[in-house]
PDB file of C-alpha atoms in Angstrom:
ATOM      1  CA  MET G1055       0.007   0.006   0.010  1.00 39.00           C
ATOM      2  CA  PRO G1056       1.507   3.429  -0.927  1.00 41.00           C
ATOM      3  CA  ALA G1057       2.580   5.709   1.903  1.00 37.00           C
ATOM      4  CA  ASP G1058       0.232   8.544   2.887  1.00 34.00           C
ATOM      5  CA  PRO G1059       1.944  11.713   1.591  1.00 31.00           C
ATOM      6  CA  LEU G1060       0.742  13.614   4.693  1.00 31.00           C
ATOM      7  CA  HIS G1061       2.417  11.140   7.040  1.00 32.00           C
ATOM      8  CA  ARG G1062       5.828  10.464   5.553  1.00 34.00           C
ATOM      9  CA  ALA G1063       8.505   9.106   7.840  1.00 33.00           C
ATOM     10  CA  GLY G1064      10.534  11.950   9.324  1.00 37.00           C
ATOM     11  CA  ASN G1065       7.893  14.503   8.347  1.00 40.00           C
ATOM     12  CA  PRO G1066       4.781  13.905  10.471  1.00 41.00           C
ATOM     13  CA  GLN G1067       1.900  16.088   9.300  1.00 49.00           C
ATOM     14  CA  ARG G1068      -1.788  16.300  10.026  1.00 53.00           C
ATOM     15  CA  SER G1069      -4.354  17.836   7.736  1.00 55.00           C
ATOM     16  CA  THR G1070      -7.877  18.784   8.700  1.00 58.00           C
ATOM     17  CA  THR G1071     -10.576  20.308   6.582  1.00 54.00           C
ATOM     18  CA  SER G1072     -13.517  22.278   7.901  1.00 53.00           C
ATOM     19  CA  PRO G1073     -16.176  24.643   6.624  1.00 50.00           C
ATOM     20  CA  PRO G1074     -15.138  28.304   6.717  1.00 48.00           C
ATOM     21  CA  PRO G1075     -16.375  30.940   9.098  1.00 49.00           C
ATOM     22  CA  SER G1076     -19.182  32.983   7.529  1.00 46.00           C
ATOM     23  CA  GLY G1077     -17.922  35.678   5.164  1.00 45.00           C
ATOM     24  CA  SER G1078     -14.505  34.098   4.549  1.00 42.00           C
ATOM     25  CA  GLY G1079     -15.115  33.780   0.797  1.00 45.00           C
ATOM     26  CA  ALA G1080     -13.948  30.146   0.600  1.00 44.00           C
ATOM     27  CA  SER G1081     -15.907  26.927   0.597  1.00 53.00           C
ATOM     28  CA  ALA G1082     -13.534  25.022   2.916  1.00 82.00           C
ATOM     29  CA  ILE G1083     -10.445  25.526   5.042  1.00 89.00           C
ATOM     30  CA  GLU G1084      -7.704  22.916   5.122  1.00 90.00           C
ATOM     31  CA  VAL G1085      -5.175  23.190   7.960  1.00 91.00           C
ATOM     32  CA  ARG G1086      -1.914  21.380   7.275  1.00 91.00           C
ATOM     33  CA  ARG G1087       0.442  20.830  10.204  1.00 91.00           C
ATOM     34  CA  SER G1088       4.131  20.276   9.594  1.00 89.00           C
ATOM     35  CA  ALA G1089       6.957  19.241  11.926  1.00 88.00           C
ATOM     36  CA  ARG G1090       9.378  21.071   9.657  1.00 87.00           C
ATOM     37  CA  ARG G1091       7.548  24.339  10.187  1.00 87.00           C
ATOM     38  CA  ARG G1092       8.794  25.951  13.408  1.00 84.00           C
ATOM     39  CA  ARG G1093       7.283  29.425  13.802  1.00 85.00           C
ATOM     40  CA  THR G1094       5.778  30.626  10.576  1.00 89.00           C
ATOM     41  CA  VAL G1095       2.139  30.398   9.513  1.00 91.00           C
ATOM     42  CA  SER G1096       1.107  30.961   5.896  1.00 89.00           C
ATOM     43  CA  ALA G1097      -2.016  30.581   3.805  1.00 88.00           C
ATOM     44  CA  TYR G1098      -3.059  30.515   0.182  1.00 85.00           C
ATOM     45  CA  ARG G1099      -6.132  29.835  -1.968  1.00 79.00           C
ATOM     46  CA  GLU G1100      -6.305  26.565  -3.853  1.00 75.00           C
ATOM     47  CA  GLY G1101      -9.378  26.763  -6.009  1.00 65.00           C
ATOM     48  CA  ASP G1102     -12.335  27.302  -3.644  1.00 67.00           C
ATOM     49  CA  ARG G1103     -10.321  25.984  -0.706  1.00 79.00           C
ATOM     50  CA  THR G1104      -8.110  27.977   1.653  1.00 86.00           C
ATOM     51  CA  VAL G1105      -4.991  26.097   2.833  1.00 88.00           C
ATOM     52  CA  VAL G1106      -3.411  27.226   6.095  1.00 90.00           C
ATOM     53  CA  LEU G1107       0.079  25.873   6.938  1.00 91.00           C
ATOM     54  CA  ILE G1108       1.024  25.791  10.627  1.00 92.00           C
ATOM     55  CA  PRO G1109       3.653  24.203  12.909  1.00 92.00           C
ATOM     56  CA  ALA G1110       2.693  20.710  14.132  1.00 90.00           C
ATOM     57  CA  ARG G1111       3.207  21.657  17.813  1.00 91.00           C
ATOM     58  CA  MET G1112       0.547  24.397  17.741  1.00 90.00           C
ATOM     59  CA  SER G1113      -2.436  23.898  20.089  1.00 91.00           C
ATOM     60  CA  GLU G1114      -6.034  23.733  18.784  1.00 91.00           C
ATOM     61  CA  ALA G1115      -6.738  27.223  20.241  1.00 91.00           C
ATOM     62  CA  GLU G1116      -3.654  28.670  18.488  1.00 91.00           C
ATOM     63  CA  GLU G1117      -4.719  26.946  15.307  1.00 91.00           C
ATOM     64  CA  GLN G1118      -8.180  28.541  15.430  1.00 91.00           C
ATOM     65  CA  ARG G1119      -6.686  31.991  16.171  1.00 91.00           C
ATOM     66  CA  TRP G1120      -4.210  31.715  13.299  1.00 91.00           C
ATOM     67  CA  VAL G1121      -6.834  30.469  10.850  1.00 90.00           C
ATOM     68  CA  THR G1122      -8.921  33.555  11.592  1.00 90.00           C
ATOM     69  CA  VAL G1123      -5.882  35.851  11.264  1.00 91.00           C
ATOM     70  CA  MET G1124      -4.829  34.300   7.944  1.00 88.00           C
ATOM     71  CA  LEU G1125      -8.359  34.388   6.481  1.00 88.00           C
ATOM     72  CA  ASP G1126      -8.593  38.105   7.364  1.00 86.00           C
ATOM     73  CA  LYS G1127      -5.170  38.741   5.845  1.00 86.00           C
ATOM     74  CA  LEU G1128      -6.043  36.944   2.583  1.00 81.00           C
ATOM     75  CA  ALA G1129      -9.413  38.741   2.353  1.00 79.00           C
ATOM     76  CA  ALA G1130      -7.687  42.101   2.814  1.00 74.00           C
ATOM     77  CA  GLN G1131      -5.100  41.307   0.115  1.00 73.00           C
ATOM     78  CA  GLU G1132      -7.804  40.161  -2.313  1.00 66.00           C
ATOM     79  CA  LYS G1133      -9.992  43.232  -1.616  1.00 63.00           C
ATOM     80  CA  LYS G1134      -7.056  45.496  -2.527  1.00 61.00           C
ATOM     81  CA  ARG G1135      -6.533  43.700  -5.835  1.00 62.00           C
ATOM     82  CA  VAL G1136     -10.115  43.261  -6.972  1.00 63.00           C
ATOM     83  CA  PRO G1137     -11.984  46.184  -8.478  1.00 72.00           C
ATOM     84  CA  GLY G1138     -15.601  46.557  -7.352  1.00 81.00           C
ATOM     85  CA  ASP G1139     -18.578  46.797  -9.705  1.00 85.00           C
ATOM     86  CA  ALA G1140     -18.193  50.596 -10.024  1.00 89.00           C
ATOM     87  CA  GLU G1141     -14.585  50.258 -11.128  1.00 90.00           C
ATOM     88  CA  LEU G1142     -15.555  47.448 -13.461  1.00 92.00           C
ATOM     89  CA  THR G1143     -18.207  49.727 -15.061  1.00 93.00           C
ATOM     90  CA  GLU G1144     -15.620  52.514 -15.523  1.00 94.00           C
ATOM     91  CA  ARG G1145     -13.152  50.060 -17.030  1.00 93.00           C
ATOM     92  CA  ALA G1146     -15.796  48.811 -19.477  1.00 95.00           C
ATOM     93  CA  ALA G1147     -16.550  52.406 -20.532  1.00 96.00           C
ATOM     94  CA  ARG G1148     -12.837  53.057 -21.179  1.00 95.00           C
ATOM     95  CA  LEU G1149     -12.480  49.870 -23.181  1.00 96.00           C
ATOM     96  CA  SER G1150     -15.590  50.673 -25.241  1.00 96.00           C
ATOM     97  CA  GLU G1151     -14.151  54.084 -26.082  1.00 96.00           C
ATOM     98  CA  GLN G1152     -10.749  52.624 -26.912  1.00 95.00           C
ATOM     99  CA  TYR G1153     -11.883  49.699 -29.071  1.00 95.00           C
ATOM    100  CA  PHE G1154     -15.473  50.458 -30.194  1.00 96.00           C
ATOM    101  CA  ASP G1155     -15.562  54.267 -30.362  1.00 95.00           C
ATOM    102  CA  GLY G1156     -17.893  54.216 -27.340  1.00 95.00           C
ATOM    103  CA  ARG G1157     -20.647  52.382 -29.254  1.00 96.00           C
ATOM    104  CA  ALA G1158     -20.939  49.521 -26.708  1.00 95.00           C
ATOM    105  CA  ARG G1159     -22.787  51.033 -23.747  1.00 95.00           C
ATOM    106  CA  PRO G1160     -23.666  48.564 -21.007  1.00 96.00           C
ATOM    107  CA  THR G1161     -26.278  49.525 -18.451  1.00 95.00           C
ATOM    108  CA  THR G1162     -24.632  47.354 -15.759  1.00 95.00           C
ATOM    109  CA  VAL G1163     -21.305  45.624 -15.379  1.00 95.00           C
ATOM    110  CA  ARG G1164     -20.807  43.474 -12.284  1.00 94.00           C
ATOM    111  CA  TRP G1165     -19.058  40.497 -10.712  1.00 92.00           C
ATOM    112  CA  VAL G1166     -21.163  37.392 -10.101  1.00 92.00           C
ATOM    113  CA  THR G1167     -20.460  34.183  -8.228  1.00 90.00           C
ATOM    114  CA  ASN G1168     -22.915  31.907 -10.062  1.00 90.00           C
ATOM    115  CA  GLN G1169     -20.925  31.535 -13.288  1.00 86.00           C
ATOM    116  CA  ASN G1170     -18.634  28.535 -12.938  1.00 83.00           C
ATOM    117  CA  THR G1171     -18.639  27.324 -16.549  1.00 87.00           C
ATOM    118  CA  ARG G1172     -18.191  30.611 -18.364  1.00 91.00           C
ATOM    119  CA  TRP G1173     -15.979  33.660 -17.807  1.00 95.00           C
ATOM    120  CA  GLY G1174     -18.549  36.269 -18.656  1.00 95.00           C
ATOM    121  CA  SER G1175     -22.001  36.771 -20.038  1.00 95.00           C
ATOM    122  CA  CYS G1176     -23.998  39.496 -21.697  1.00 94.00           C
ATOM    123  CA  THR G1177     -27.704  40.123 -22.136  1.00 94.00           C
ATOM    124  CA  PRO G1178     -27.826  42.571 -25.082  1.00 94.00           C
ATOM    125  CA  ALA G1179     -31.531  43.317 -24.626  1.00 92.00           C
ATOM    126  CA  GLU G1180     -30.862  44.572 -21.084  1.00 94.00           C
ATOM    127  CA  GLY G1181     -27.371  45.872 -21.733  1.00 93.00           C
ATOM    128  CA  SER G1182     -26.052  43.899 -18.782  1.00 95.00           C
ATOM    129  CA  ILE G1183     -22.577  42.336 -18.478  1.00 96.00           C
ATOM    130  CA  ARG G1184     -21.626  39.869 -15.794  1.00 96.00           C
ATOM    131  CA  LEU G1185     -18.100  38.627 -15.139  1.00 95.00           C
ATOM    132  CA  SER G1186     -17.326  35.459 -13.166  1.00 94.00           C
ATOM    133  CA  HIS G1187     -15.660  35.985  -9.782  1.00 91.00           C
ATOM    134  CA  ARG G1188     -13.120  33.370 -10.951  1.00 90.00           C
ATOM    135  CA  LEU G1189     -11.432  36.142 -13.033  1.00 91.00           C
ATOM    136  CA  GLN G1190     -10.604  38.077  -9.874  1.00 88.00           C
ATOM    137  CA  GLY G1191      -6.867  38.087  -9.392  1.00 81.00           C
ATOM    138  CA  MET G1192      -6.097  37.129 -13.011  1.00 86.00           C
ATOM    139  CA  PRO G1193      -3.907  39.490 -15.060  1.00 87.00           C
ATOM    140  CA  GLU G1194      -5.590  42.725 -16.107  1.00 90.00           C
ATOM    141  CA  TYR G1195      -5.216  42.006 -19.820  1.00 92.00           C
ATOM    142  CA  VAL G1196      -7.261  38.799 -19.304  1.00 94.00           C
ATOM    143  CA  VAL G1197     -10.067  40.620 -17.460  1.00 94.00           C
ATOM    144  CA  ASP G1198      -9.970  43.318 -20.160  1.00 95.00           C
ATOM    145  CA  TYR G1199     -10.275  40.686 -22.885  1.00 97.00           C
ATOM    146  CA  VAL G1200     -13.405  39.197 -21.230  1.00 97.00           C
ATOM    147  CA  LEU G1201     -14.862  42.706 -20.870  1.00 97.00           C
ATOM    148  CA  VAL G1202     -14.093  43.531 -24.514  1.00 97.00           C
ATOM    149  CA  HIS G1203     -15.639  40.187 -25.571  1.00 96.00           C
ATOM    150  CA  GLU G1204     -18.852  40.943 -23.683  1.00 97.00           C
ATOM    151  CA  LEU G1205     -18.904  44.572 -24.886  1.00 97.00           C
ATOM    152  CA  ALA G1206     -18.676  43.232 -28.464  1.00 96.00           C
ATOM    153  CA  HIS G1207     -21.830  41.211 -27.786  1.00 96.00           C
ATOM    154  CA  LEU G1208     -23.717  44.471 -27.223  1.00 96.00           C
ATOM    155  CA  LEU G1209     -22.907  45.279 -30.851  1.00 96.00           C
ATOM    156  CA  VAL G1210     -23.078  41.742 -32.339  1.00 95.00           C
ATOM    157  CA  PRO G1211     -25.039  39.154 -30.308  1.00 90.00           C
ATOM    158  CA  GLY G1212     -23.610  35.913 -31.834  1.00 90.00           C
ATOM    159  CA  HIS G1213     -20.125  34.533 -32.417  1.00 92.00           C
ATOM    160  CA  GLY G1214     -20.073  34.920 -36.197  1.00 94.00           C
ATOM    161  CA  PRO G1215     -17.276  36.408 -38.357  1.00 95.00           C
ATOM    162  CA  ARG G1216     -18.450  39.986 -37.696  1.00 95.00           C
ATOM    163  CA  PHE G1217     -18.098  39.388 -33.950  1.00 95.00           C
ATOM    164  CA  TRP G1218     -14.568  38.013 -34.257  1.00 94.00           C
ATOM    165  CA  ARG G1219     -13.566  40.914 -36.501  1.00 94.00           C
ATOM    166  CA  LEU G1220     -14.644  43.298 -33.728  1.00 93.00           C
ATOM    167  CA  LEU G1221     -12.406  41.466 -31.272  1.00 92.00           C
ATOM    168  CA  GLU G1222      -9.389  41.855 -33.570  1.00 92.00           C
ATOM    169  CA  ALA G1223      -9.206  45.423 -32.283  1.00 93.00           C
ATOM    170  CA  TYR G1224      -8.052  44.152 -28.883  1.00 94.00           C
ATOM    171  CA  PRO G1225      -4.355  43.328 -29.394  1.00 94.00           C
ATOM    172  CA  ARG G1226      -4.074  40.705 -26.628  1.00 93.00           C
ATOM    173  CA  THR G1227      -7.052  38.574 -27.640  1.00 94.00           C
ATOM    174  CA  GLU G1228      -5.003  35.464 -28.524  1.00 93.00           C
ATOM    175  CA  ARG G1229      -2.791  35.740 -25.457  1.00 94.00           C
ATOM    176  CA  ALA G1230      -5.791  36.156 -23.141  1.00 94.00           C
ATOM    177  CA  ARG G1231      -7.649  33.246 -24.774  1.00 93.00           C
ATOM    178  CA  GLY G1232      -4.540  31.070 -24.337  1.00 94.00           C
ATOM    179  CA  TYR G1233      -4.322  32.017 -20.663  1.00 92.00           C
ATOM    180  CA  LEU G1234      -7.976  31.136 -20.040  1.00 94.00           C
ATOM    181  CA  GLU G1235      -7.641  27.857 -21.956  1.00 93.00           C
ATOM    182  CA  GLY G1236      -4.643  27.019 -19.758  1.00 92.00           C
ATOM    183  CA  VAL G1237      -6.698  27.668 -16.618  1.00 89.00           C
ATOM    184  CA  VAL G1238      -9.427  25.383 -17.857  1.00 89.00           C
ATOM    185  CA  ALA G1239      -6.939  22.676 -18.807  1.00 89.00           C
ATOM    186  CA  ALA G1240      -5.237  22.897 -15.405  1.00 85.00           C
ATOM    187  CA  ASP G1241      -8.595  22.475 -13.629  1.00 81.00           C
ATOM    188  CA  ARG G1242      -9.167  19.270 -15.578  1.00 84.00           C
ATOM    189  CA  LEU G1243      -5.856  17.714 -14.553  1.00 80.00           C
ATOM    190  CA  PRO G1244      -6.012  15.064 -11.826  1.00 79.00           C
ATOM    191  CA  HIS G1245      -5.062  16.637  -8.511  1.00 61.00           C
ATOM    192  CA  SER G1246      -2.052  15.057  -6.844  1.00 55.00           C
ATOM    193  CA  PRO G1247      -1.021  15.560  -3.227  1.00 54.00           C
ATOM    194  CA  SER G1248       0.432  18.997  -2.603  1.00 49.00           C
ATOM    195  CA  THR G1249       4.168  19.265  -3.177  1.00 45.00           C
ATOM    196  CA  ARG G1250       4.391  22.903  -2.064  1.00 48.00           C
ATOM    197  CA  GLU G1251       7.511  23.772  -0.096  1.00 46.00           C
ATOM    198  CA  GLU G1252       6.592  24.275   3.576  1.00 42.00           C
TER     199      GLU G1252
END
C-alpha cells in the first residue's frame, strides 16, 4: 500500500478540513500541520479551498486563532486587488471608447459568483454584463479581454465572423484566450497531493 503523503517518515503532518467561518469567501479551510515548520504560518487559496500551513506543535486554540488571522489577511489582500462593480463599469466604458468608439454602452457591469462554466455573459436586450468571480486576481489583460468580448456582444449578439472581426481590435485577444484555456486545462488535470514547499 502506498505511503500517505501527509504522514511520511521523518515529516509527520496532520491535515484537517472544515467549513469556513461565515464571510470568509472560501468553501472550505484545510489546515496542514508540519513538523518542519517551526514558527511561521502561511495561507493561500487553492481553487475554492483555503489552505493554512502551521507548525505541528501548535495547540487547537492557536490553530483557530491563526486560521482567523490568515483568512482576514487573505481577504484584505484580495480586496485590494479586486476592483468593485463601479470600477468594473468605468473600465468597461474606457475599453468601449478605446476599441469600439464608445458604441458599446452597457447599463450594468458586475461581478457574479454563479458563473462557474463561463468567464462572462452579456444580455444585449438589457445591456447587462456579468463577469465570473473566478477572473478576480487574473492578469488585467485577461479581465480586459473578457470585458471587450462581452462589450462586443452588445454590438453583435452571436459569435459569427463579424463578432470576431470586432475582437481583432483588442491586441491581446489570442494571449488572453490562451491564458484562459490554460486555466481550464489545469482544472481538468487530476489533482495530486500537494508538493508545495513548507
